[in-house]
Coordinates of C-alpha atoms and ligand atoms in Angstrom, one line a residue:
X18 CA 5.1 -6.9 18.6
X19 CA 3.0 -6.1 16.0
X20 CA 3.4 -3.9 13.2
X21 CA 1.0 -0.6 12.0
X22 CA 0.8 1.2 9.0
X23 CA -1.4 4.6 8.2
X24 CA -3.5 4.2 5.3
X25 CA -4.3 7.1 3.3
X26 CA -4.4 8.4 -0.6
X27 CA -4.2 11.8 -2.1
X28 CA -7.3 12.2 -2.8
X29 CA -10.7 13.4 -1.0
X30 CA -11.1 10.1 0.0
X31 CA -10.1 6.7 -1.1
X32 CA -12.4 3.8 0.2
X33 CA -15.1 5.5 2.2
X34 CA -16.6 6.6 -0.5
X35 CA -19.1 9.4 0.4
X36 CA -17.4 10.8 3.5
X37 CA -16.6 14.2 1.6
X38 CA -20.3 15.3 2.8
X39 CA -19.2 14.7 6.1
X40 CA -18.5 17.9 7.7
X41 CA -16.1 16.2 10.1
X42 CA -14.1 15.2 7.3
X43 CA -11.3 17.6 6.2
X44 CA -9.3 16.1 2.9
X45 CA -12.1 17.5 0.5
X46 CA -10.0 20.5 0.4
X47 CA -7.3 18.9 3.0
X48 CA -6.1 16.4 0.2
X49 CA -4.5 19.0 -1.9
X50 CA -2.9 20.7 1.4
X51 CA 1.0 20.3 3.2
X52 CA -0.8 21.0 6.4
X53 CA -3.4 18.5 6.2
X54 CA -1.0 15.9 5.3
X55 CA 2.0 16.9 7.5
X56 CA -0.8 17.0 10.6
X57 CA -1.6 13.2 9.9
X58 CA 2.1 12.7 9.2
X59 CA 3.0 14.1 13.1
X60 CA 0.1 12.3 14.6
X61 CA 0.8 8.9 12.9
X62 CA 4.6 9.3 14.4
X63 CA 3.4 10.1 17.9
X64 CA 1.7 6.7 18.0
X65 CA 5.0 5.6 17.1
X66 CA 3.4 3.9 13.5
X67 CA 5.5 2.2 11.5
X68 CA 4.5 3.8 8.5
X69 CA 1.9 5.8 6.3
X70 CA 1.2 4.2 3.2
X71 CA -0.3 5.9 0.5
X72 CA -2.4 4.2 -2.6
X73 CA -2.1 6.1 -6.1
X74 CA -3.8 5.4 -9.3
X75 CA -3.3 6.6 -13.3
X76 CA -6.7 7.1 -14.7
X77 CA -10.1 7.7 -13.9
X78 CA -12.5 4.8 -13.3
X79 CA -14.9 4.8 -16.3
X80 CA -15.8 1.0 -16.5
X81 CA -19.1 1.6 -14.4
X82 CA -21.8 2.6 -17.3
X83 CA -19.2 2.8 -19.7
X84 CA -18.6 6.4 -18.1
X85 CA -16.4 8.2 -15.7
X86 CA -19.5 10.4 -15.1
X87 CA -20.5 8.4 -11.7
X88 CA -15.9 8.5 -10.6
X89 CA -16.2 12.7 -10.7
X90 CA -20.1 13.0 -9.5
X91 CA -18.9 10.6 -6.3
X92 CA -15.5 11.5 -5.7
X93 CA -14.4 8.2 -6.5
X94 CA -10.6 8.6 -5.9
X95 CA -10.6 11.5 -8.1
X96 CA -9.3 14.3 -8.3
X97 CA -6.1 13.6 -7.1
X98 CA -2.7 14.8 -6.6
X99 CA 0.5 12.9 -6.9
X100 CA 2.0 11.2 -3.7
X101 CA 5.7 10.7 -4.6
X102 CA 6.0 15.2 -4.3
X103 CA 4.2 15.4 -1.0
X104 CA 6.6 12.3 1.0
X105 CA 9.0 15.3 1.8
X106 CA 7.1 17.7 3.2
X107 CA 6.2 15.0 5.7
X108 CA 9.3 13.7 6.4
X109 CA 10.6 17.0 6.8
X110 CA 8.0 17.1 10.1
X111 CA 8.9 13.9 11.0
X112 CA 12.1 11.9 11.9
X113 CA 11.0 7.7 12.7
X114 CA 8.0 7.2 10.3
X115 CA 8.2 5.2 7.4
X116 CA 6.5 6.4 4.3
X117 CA 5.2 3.4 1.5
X118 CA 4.6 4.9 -1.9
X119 CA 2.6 3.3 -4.7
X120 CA 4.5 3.2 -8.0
X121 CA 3.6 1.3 -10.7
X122 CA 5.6 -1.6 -12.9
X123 CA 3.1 -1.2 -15.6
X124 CA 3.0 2.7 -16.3
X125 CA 6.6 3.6 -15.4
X126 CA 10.2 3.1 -16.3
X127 CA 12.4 1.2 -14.3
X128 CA 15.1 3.8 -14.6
X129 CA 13.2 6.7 -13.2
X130 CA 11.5 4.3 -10.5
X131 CA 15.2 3.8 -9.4
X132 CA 16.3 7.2 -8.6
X133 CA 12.6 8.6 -7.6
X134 CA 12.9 5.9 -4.9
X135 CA 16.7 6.5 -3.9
X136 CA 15.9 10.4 -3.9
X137 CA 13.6 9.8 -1.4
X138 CA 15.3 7.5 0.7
X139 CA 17.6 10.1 0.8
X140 CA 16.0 13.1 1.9
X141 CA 14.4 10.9 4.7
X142 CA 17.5 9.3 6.0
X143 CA 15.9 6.3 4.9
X144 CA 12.5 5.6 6.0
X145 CA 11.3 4.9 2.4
X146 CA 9.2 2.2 1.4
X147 CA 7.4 0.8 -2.3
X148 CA 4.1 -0.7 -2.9
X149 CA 4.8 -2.3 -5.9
X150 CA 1.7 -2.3 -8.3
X151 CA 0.6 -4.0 -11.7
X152 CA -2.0 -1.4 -12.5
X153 CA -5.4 -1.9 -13.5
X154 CA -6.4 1.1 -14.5
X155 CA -7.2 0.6 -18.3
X156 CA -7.8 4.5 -18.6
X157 CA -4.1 5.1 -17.9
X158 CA -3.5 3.8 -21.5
X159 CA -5.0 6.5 -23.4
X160 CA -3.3 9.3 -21.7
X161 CA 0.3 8.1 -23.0
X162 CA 1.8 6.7 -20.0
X163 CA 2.0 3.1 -20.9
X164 CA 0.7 -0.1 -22.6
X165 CA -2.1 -2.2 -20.5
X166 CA -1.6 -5.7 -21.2
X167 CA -3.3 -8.7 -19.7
X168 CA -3.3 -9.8 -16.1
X169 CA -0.1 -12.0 -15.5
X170 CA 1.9 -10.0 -18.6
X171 CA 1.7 -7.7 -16.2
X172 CA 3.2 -9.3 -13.4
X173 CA 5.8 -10.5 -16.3
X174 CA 6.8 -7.3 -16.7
X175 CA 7.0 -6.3 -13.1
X176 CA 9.3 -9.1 -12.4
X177 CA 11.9 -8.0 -14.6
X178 CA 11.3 -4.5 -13.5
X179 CA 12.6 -5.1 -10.4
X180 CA 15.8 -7.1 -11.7
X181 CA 16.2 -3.6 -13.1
X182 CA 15.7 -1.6 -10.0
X183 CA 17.8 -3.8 -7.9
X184 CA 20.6 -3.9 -10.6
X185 CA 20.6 -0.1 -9.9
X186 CA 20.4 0.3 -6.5
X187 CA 22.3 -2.4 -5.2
X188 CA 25.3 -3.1 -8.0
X189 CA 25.8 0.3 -9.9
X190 CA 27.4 2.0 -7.1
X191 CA 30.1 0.2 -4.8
X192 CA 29.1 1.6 -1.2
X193 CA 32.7 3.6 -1.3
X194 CA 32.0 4.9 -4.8
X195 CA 32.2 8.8 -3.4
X196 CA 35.3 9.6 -1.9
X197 CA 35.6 13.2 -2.0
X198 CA 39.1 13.6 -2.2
X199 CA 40.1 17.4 -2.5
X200 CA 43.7 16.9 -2.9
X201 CA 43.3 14.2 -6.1
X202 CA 40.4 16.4 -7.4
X203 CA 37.9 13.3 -7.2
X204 CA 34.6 13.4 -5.9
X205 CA 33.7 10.0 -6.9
X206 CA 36.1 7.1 -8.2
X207 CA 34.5 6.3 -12.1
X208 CA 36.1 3.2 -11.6
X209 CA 33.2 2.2 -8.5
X210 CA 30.7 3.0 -10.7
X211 CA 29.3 0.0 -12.9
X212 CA 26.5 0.3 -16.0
X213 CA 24.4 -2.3 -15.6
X214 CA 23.9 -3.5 -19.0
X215 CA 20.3 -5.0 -18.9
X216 CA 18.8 -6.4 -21.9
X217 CA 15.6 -7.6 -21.5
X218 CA 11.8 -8.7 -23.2
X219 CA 10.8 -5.5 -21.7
X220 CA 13.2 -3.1 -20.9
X221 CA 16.8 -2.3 -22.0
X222 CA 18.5 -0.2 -19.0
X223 CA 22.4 0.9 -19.7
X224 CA 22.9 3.0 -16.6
X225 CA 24.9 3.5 -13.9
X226 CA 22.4 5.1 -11.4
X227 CA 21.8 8.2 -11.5
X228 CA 22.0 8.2 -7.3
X229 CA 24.7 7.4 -4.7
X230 CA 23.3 4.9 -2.5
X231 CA 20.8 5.8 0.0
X232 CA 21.0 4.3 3.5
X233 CA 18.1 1.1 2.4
X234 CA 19.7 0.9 -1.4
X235 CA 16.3 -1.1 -2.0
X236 CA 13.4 0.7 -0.5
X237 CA 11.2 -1.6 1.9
X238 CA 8.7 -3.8 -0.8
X239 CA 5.1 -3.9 -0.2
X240 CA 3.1 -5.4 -2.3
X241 CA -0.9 -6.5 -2.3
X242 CA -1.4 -8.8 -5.4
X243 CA -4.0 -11.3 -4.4
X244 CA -4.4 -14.1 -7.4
X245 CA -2.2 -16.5 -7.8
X246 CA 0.4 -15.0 -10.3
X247 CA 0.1 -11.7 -7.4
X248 CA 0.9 -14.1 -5.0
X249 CA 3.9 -15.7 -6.6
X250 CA 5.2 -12.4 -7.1
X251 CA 4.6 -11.0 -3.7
X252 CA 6.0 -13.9 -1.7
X253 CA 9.4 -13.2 -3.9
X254 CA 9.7 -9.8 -3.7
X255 CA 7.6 -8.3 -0.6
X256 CA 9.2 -7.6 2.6
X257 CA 5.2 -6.8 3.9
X258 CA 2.0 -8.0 2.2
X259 CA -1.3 -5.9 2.5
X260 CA -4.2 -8.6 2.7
X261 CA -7.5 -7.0 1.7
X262 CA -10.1 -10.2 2.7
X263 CA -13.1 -8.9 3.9
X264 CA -14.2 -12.8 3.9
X265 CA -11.4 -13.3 6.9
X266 CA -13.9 -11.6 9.1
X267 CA -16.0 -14.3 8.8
X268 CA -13.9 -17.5 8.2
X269 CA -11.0 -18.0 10.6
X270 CA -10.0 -21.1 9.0
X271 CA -9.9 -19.3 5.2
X272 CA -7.1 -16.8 6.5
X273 CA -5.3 -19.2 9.1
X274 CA -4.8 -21.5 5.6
X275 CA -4.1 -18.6 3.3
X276 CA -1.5 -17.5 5.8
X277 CA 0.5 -20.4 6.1
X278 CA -0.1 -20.8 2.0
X279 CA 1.7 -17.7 1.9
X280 CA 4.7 -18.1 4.4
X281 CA 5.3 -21.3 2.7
X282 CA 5.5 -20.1 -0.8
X283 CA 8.0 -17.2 1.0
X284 CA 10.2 -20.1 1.6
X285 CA 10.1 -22.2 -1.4
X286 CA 11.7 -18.7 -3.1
X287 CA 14.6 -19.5 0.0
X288 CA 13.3 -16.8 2.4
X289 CA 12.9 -16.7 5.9
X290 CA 8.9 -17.4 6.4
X291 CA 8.6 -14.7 8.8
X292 CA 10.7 -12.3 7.1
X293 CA 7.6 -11.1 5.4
X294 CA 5.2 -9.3 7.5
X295 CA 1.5 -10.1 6.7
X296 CA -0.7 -6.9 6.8
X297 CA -4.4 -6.8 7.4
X298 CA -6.5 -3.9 5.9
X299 CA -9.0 -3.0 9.0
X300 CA -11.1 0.4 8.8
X301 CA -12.0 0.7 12.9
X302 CA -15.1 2.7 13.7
X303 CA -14.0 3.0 17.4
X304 CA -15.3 5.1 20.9
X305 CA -14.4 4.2 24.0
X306 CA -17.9 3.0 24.7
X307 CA -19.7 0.5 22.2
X308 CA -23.1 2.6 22.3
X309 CA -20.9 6.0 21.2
X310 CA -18.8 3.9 18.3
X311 CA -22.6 2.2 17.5
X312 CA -23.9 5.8 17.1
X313 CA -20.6 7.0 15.0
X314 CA -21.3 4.2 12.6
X315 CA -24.6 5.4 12.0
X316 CA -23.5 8.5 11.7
X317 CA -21.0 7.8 9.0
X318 CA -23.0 5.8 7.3
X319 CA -25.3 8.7 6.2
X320 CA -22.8 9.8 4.2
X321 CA -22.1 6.7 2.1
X322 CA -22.6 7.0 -1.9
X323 CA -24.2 3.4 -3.1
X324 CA -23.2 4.4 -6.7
X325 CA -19.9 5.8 -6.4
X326 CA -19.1 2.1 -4.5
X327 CA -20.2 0.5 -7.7
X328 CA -18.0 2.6 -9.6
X329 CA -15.1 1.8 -7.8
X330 CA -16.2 -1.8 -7.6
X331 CA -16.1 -1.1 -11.5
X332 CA -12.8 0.3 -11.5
X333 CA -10.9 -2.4 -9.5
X334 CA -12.2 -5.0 -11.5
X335 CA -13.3 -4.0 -15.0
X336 CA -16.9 -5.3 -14.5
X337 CA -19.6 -2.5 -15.0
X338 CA -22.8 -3.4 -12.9
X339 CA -24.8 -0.3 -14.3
X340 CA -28.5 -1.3 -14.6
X341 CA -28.3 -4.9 -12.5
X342 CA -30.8 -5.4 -10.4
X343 CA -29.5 -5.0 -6.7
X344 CA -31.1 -8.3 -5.9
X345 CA -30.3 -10.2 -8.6
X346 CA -26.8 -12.6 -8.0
X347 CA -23.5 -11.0 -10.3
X348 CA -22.3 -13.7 -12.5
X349 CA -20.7 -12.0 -15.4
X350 CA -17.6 -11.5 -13.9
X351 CA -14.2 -11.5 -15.5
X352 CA -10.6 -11.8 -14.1
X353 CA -8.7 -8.5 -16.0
X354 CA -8.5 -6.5 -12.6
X355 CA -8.5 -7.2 -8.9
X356 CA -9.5 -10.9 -9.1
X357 CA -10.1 -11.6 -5.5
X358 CA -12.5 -8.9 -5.3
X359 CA -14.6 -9.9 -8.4
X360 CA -14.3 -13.6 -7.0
X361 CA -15.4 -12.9 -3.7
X362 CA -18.7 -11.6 -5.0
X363 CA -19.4 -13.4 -7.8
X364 CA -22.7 -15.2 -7.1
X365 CA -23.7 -12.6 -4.1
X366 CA -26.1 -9.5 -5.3
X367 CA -25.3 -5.9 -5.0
X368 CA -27.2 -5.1 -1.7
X369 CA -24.7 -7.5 0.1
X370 CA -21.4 -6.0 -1.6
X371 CA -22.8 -2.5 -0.2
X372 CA -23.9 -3.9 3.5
X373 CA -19.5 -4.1 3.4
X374 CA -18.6 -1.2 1.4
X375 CA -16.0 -0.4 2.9
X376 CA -15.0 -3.4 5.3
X377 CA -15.6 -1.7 8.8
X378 CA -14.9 -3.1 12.3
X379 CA -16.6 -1.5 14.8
X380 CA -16.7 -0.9 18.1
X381 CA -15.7 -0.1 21.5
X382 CA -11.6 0.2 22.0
X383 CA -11.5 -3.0 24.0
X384 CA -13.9 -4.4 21.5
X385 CA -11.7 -3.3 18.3
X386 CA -8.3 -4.5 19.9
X387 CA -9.8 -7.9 21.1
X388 CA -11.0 -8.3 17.2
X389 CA -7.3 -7.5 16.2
X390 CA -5.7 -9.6 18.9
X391 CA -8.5 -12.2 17.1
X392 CA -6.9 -12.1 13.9
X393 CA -3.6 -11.8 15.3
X394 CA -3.6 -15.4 16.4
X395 CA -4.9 -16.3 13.2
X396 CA -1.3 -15.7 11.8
X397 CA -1.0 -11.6 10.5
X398 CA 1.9 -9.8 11.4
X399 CA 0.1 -6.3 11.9
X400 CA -2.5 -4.1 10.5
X401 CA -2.9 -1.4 7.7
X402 CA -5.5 1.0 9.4
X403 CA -7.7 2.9 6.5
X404 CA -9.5 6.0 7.9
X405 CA -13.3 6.7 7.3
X406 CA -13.2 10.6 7.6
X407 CA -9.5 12.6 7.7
X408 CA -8.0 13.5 10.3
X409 CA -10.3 12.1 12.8
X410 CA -9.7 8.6 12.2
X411 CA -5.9 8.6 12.3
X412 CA -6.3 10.6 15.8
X413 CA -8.7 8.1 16.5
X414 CA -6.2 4.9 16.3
X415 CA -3.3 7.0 18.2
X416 CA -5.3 8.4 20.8
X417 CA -8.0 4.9 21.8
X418 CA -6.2 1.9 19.5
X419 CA -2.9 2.1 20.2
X420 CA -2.7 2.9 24.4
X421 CA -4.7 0.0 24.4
X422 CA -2.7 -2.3 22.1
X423 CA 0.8 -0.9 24.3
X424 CA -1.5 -2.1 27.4
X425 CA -1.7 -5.6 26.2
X426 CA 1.9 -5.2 25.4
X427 CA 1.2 -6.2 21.4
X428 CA 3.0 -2.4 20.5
X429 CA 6.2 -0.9 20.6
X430 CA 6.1 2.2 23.2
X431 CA 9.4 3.9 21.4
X432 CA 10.8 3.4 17.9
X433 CA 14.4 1.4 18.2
X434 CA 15.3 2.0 15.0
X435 CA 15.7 4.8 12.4
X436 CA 15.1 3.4 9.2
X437 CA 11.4 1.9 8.0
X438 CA 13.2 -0.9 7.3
X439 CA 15.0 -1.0 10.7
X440 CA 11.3 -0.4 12.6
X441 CA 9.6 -3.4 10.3
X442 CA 11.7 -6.1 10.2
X443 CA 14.3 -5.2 12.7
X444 CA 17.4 -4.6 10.2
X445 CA 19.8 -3.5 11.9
X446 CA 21.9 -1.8 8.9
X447 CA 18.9 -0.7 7.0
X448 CA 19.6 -3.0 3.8
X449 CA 17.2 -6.2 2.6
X450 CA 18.1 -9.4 4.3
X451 CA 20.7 -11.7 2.7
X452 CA 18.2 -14.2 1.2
X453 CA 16.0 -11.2 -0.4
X454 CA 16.1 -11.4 -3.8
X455 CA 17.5 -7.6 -4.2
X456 CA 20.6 -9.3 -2.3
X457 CA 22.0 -11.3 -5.0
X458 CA 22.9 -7.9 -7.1
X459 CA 24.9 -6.8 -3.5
X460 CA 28.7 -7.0 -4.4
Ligands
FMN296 C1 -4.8 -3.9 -0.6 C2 -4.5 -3.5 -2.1 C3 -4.0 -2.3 -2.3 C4 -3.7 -1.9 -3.6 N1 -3.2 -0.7 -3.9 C5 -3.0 -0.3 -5.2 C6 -2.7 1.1 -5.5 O1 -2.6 1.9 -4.7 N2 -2.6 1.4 -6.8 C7 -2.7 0.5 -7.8 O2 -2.5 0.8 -9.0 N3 -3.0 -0.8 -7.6 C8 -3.2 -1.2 -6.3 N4 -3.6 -2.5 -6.0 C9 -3.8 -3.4 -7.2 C10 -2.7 -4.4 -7.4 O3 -1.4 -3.8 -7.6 C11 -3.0 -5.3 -8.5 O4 -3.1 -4.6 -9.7 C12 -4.4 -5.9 -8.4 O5 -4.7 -6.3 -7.1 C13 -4.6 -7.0 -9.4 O6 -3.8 -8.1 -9.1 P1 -4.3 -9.4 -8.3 O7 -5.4 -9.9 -9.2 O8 -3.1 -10.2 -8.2 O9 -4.8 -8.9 -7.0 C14 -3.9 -2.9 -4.7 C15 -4.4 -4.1 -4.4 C16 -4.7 -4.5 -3.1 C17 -5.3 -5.9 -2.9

């Protein structure tokens, strides 16, 4: 069975960039709304989704023309609201779907990660999960929240960031720490409650834990890092891994090898290969007839902003392409921000990064599933489905994606379990697997 996960961000929109002129599209106002949210939240659930991730950023994008001008003109994931305070208004619509926050090792504390993450696990009987980010955002820096250092620092940091994390979660608190015992006066035995005493380059983290343990302790790691130090860092840590590679669409061979690159570099940290879900991005355009889901992508495309891709192109990487000819080949590139997507179009021109901004597959439902049971051979575990307009893309991959992937028997028709982590990867007591790295701080 395969695994899906809703894609979304709290913001009008985050990769179609554009769609907020569509008047089919509701998150230009819907974005800042409980309804709107708790509405994708309950359909997501009904297709019996594994989970709704949402992305999250801490600054504007200002590389493109040295401005953030283009980022507010466009809509280019700004404005935006803040996706850790919205989780439980959803969960408290909904009782089997996961929810995957962004947090970030670079502009946060390790501390406060801890109990945001275990708060939440509470409240949703633990259906929590954490895509772990190095940010890339160098406009974060100037508004106080954190220092930006340089690509693989970061991921230096984030390691030890989550020995932190899982020091609290999983050691600070034996699981029979709160015993509630009226007669001796004792809610919780002192004496099952352990500082952790970390002392490291970055961080220097007394505790205990602020939190009892929630059902997960560690919240289900996601992570989408795509150089090699991202890699190295995801196969340790992730329990799923978003893939982004627009260039699998056209090179079976690329992703077959970059899967089996990945699984193997799962086991030389001594885990299970296939204890890590692999997770395609896909953004369906989908009808049930190829001529109507032809017509929709025309449609759609209408709305598209040229410029406002460029600034987000600008913000992911770092690399401001204000002023180059659309024609002529990018070659000043650097490697500061998302390197696989300033590698994959170095030496290609601007008019071909914007015939794929963003990445759609389109088609008629049998069409889209055969494409995904395509890619499914090739190796990937499941799918992380981005919308093109809000709601109607989410209603699109419950109501014409998913009967037909339960036809071909590739989904679940009920959830058997109530925890994300349960639903994923099958846990049966909702805690990390004994060769998981958060494991070894388990007393
Ligand atoms: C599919 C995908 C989703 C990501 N989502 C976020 C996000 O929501 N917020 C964020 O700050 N970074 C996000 N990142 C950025 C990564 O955390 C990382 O900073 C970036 O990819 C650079 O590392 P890399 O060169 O190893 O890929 C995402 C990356 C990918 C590939």
């Amino acid at each position: 069975m395969i695994s899906l996960v809703g894609f979304s961000q709290c913001v009008p929109h985050s990769q179609a960039i554009g769609q907020w002129k569509n008047p089919e599209d509701q998150f230009s106002e819907g974005y800042r709304q409980l309804e709107s949210w708790c509405h994708i939240a309950k359909t997501l659930e009904k297709g019996l989704v594994d989970g709704f991730f949402l992305a999250d950023i801490h600054g504007i994008y200002d590389v493109y023309g040295n401005s953030r001008d283009a980022a507010h003109r466009y809509a280019v994931q700004t404005p935006g609201v803040d996706p850790m305070l919205l989780t439980s208004a959803m969960a408290n619509v909904t009782t089997h779907l996961g929810f995957i926050n962004t947090y970030s090792t670079t502009f946060h504390a390790p501390y406060e990660c801890a109990r945001a993450f275990s708060s939440l696990d509470h409240f949703t009987n633990g259906r929590i999960g954490w895509n772990i980010v190095t940010s890339y955002t160098h406009s974060a820096e100037a508004n106080g929240i954190g220092k930006m250092l340089n690509h693989d620092k970061r991921y230096d940091r984030a390691d030890e960031f989550m020995d932190v994390v899982y020091k609290l979660w999983e050691s600070s608190w034996e699981k029979d720490a709160v015993i509630q015992d009226v007669e001796k006066d004792a809610h919780t035995d002192p004496c099952k409650v352990h500082e952790i005493n970390h002392i490291g380059e970055h961080f220097s983290v007394k505790g205990p834990h602020m939190c009892e343990p929630s059902i997960q302790r560690t919240p289900v790691l996601f992570q989408a890092g795509a150089s090699k130090r991202g890699s190295e860092f995801g196969t340790k840590h992730a329990e799923g891994i978003f893939m982004e590679y627009p260039r699998f669409f056209e090179d079976a061979e690329f992703m077959t090898n970059k899967i089996s690159k990945l699984r193997k570099q799962v086991s030389e940290h001594g885990r299970e290969p296939h204890s890590v879900k692999i997770m395609m991005a896909i953004t369906p355009i989908v009808a049930p007839s190829e001529k109507e889901a032809l017509e929709k992508e025309t449609w759609l495309k209408q709305f598209n902003s040229p410029e406002g891709h460029l600034a987000l192109f600008g913000g992911h990487t770092g690399i401001d392409l204000e002023g180059l000819d659309y024609d002529t080949p990018i070659e000043n590139i650097n490697l500061e921000g998302m390197q696989h997507i300033a590698l994959k179009w170095k030496g290609k021109t601007i008019t071909q990064m914007l015939s794929q901004r963003p990445p759609t597959c389109v088609g008629s439902t049998k069409q889209v599933v055969d494409r995904m049971e395509e890619l499914i051979s090739y190796g990937v575990d499941g799918f992380v489905v981005h919308p093109m307009i809000q709601p109607q893309s989410h209603e699109d991959l419950v109501n014409l994606i998913i009967p037909e992937l339960q036809k071909r028997k590739l989904f679940r028709t009920k959830y058997d379990h109530s925890t994300l982590r349960g639903n994923l990867l099958g846990s049966e007591d909702g805690l990390s697997d004994s060769n998981h790295p958060s494991a070894k701080y388990r007393p």
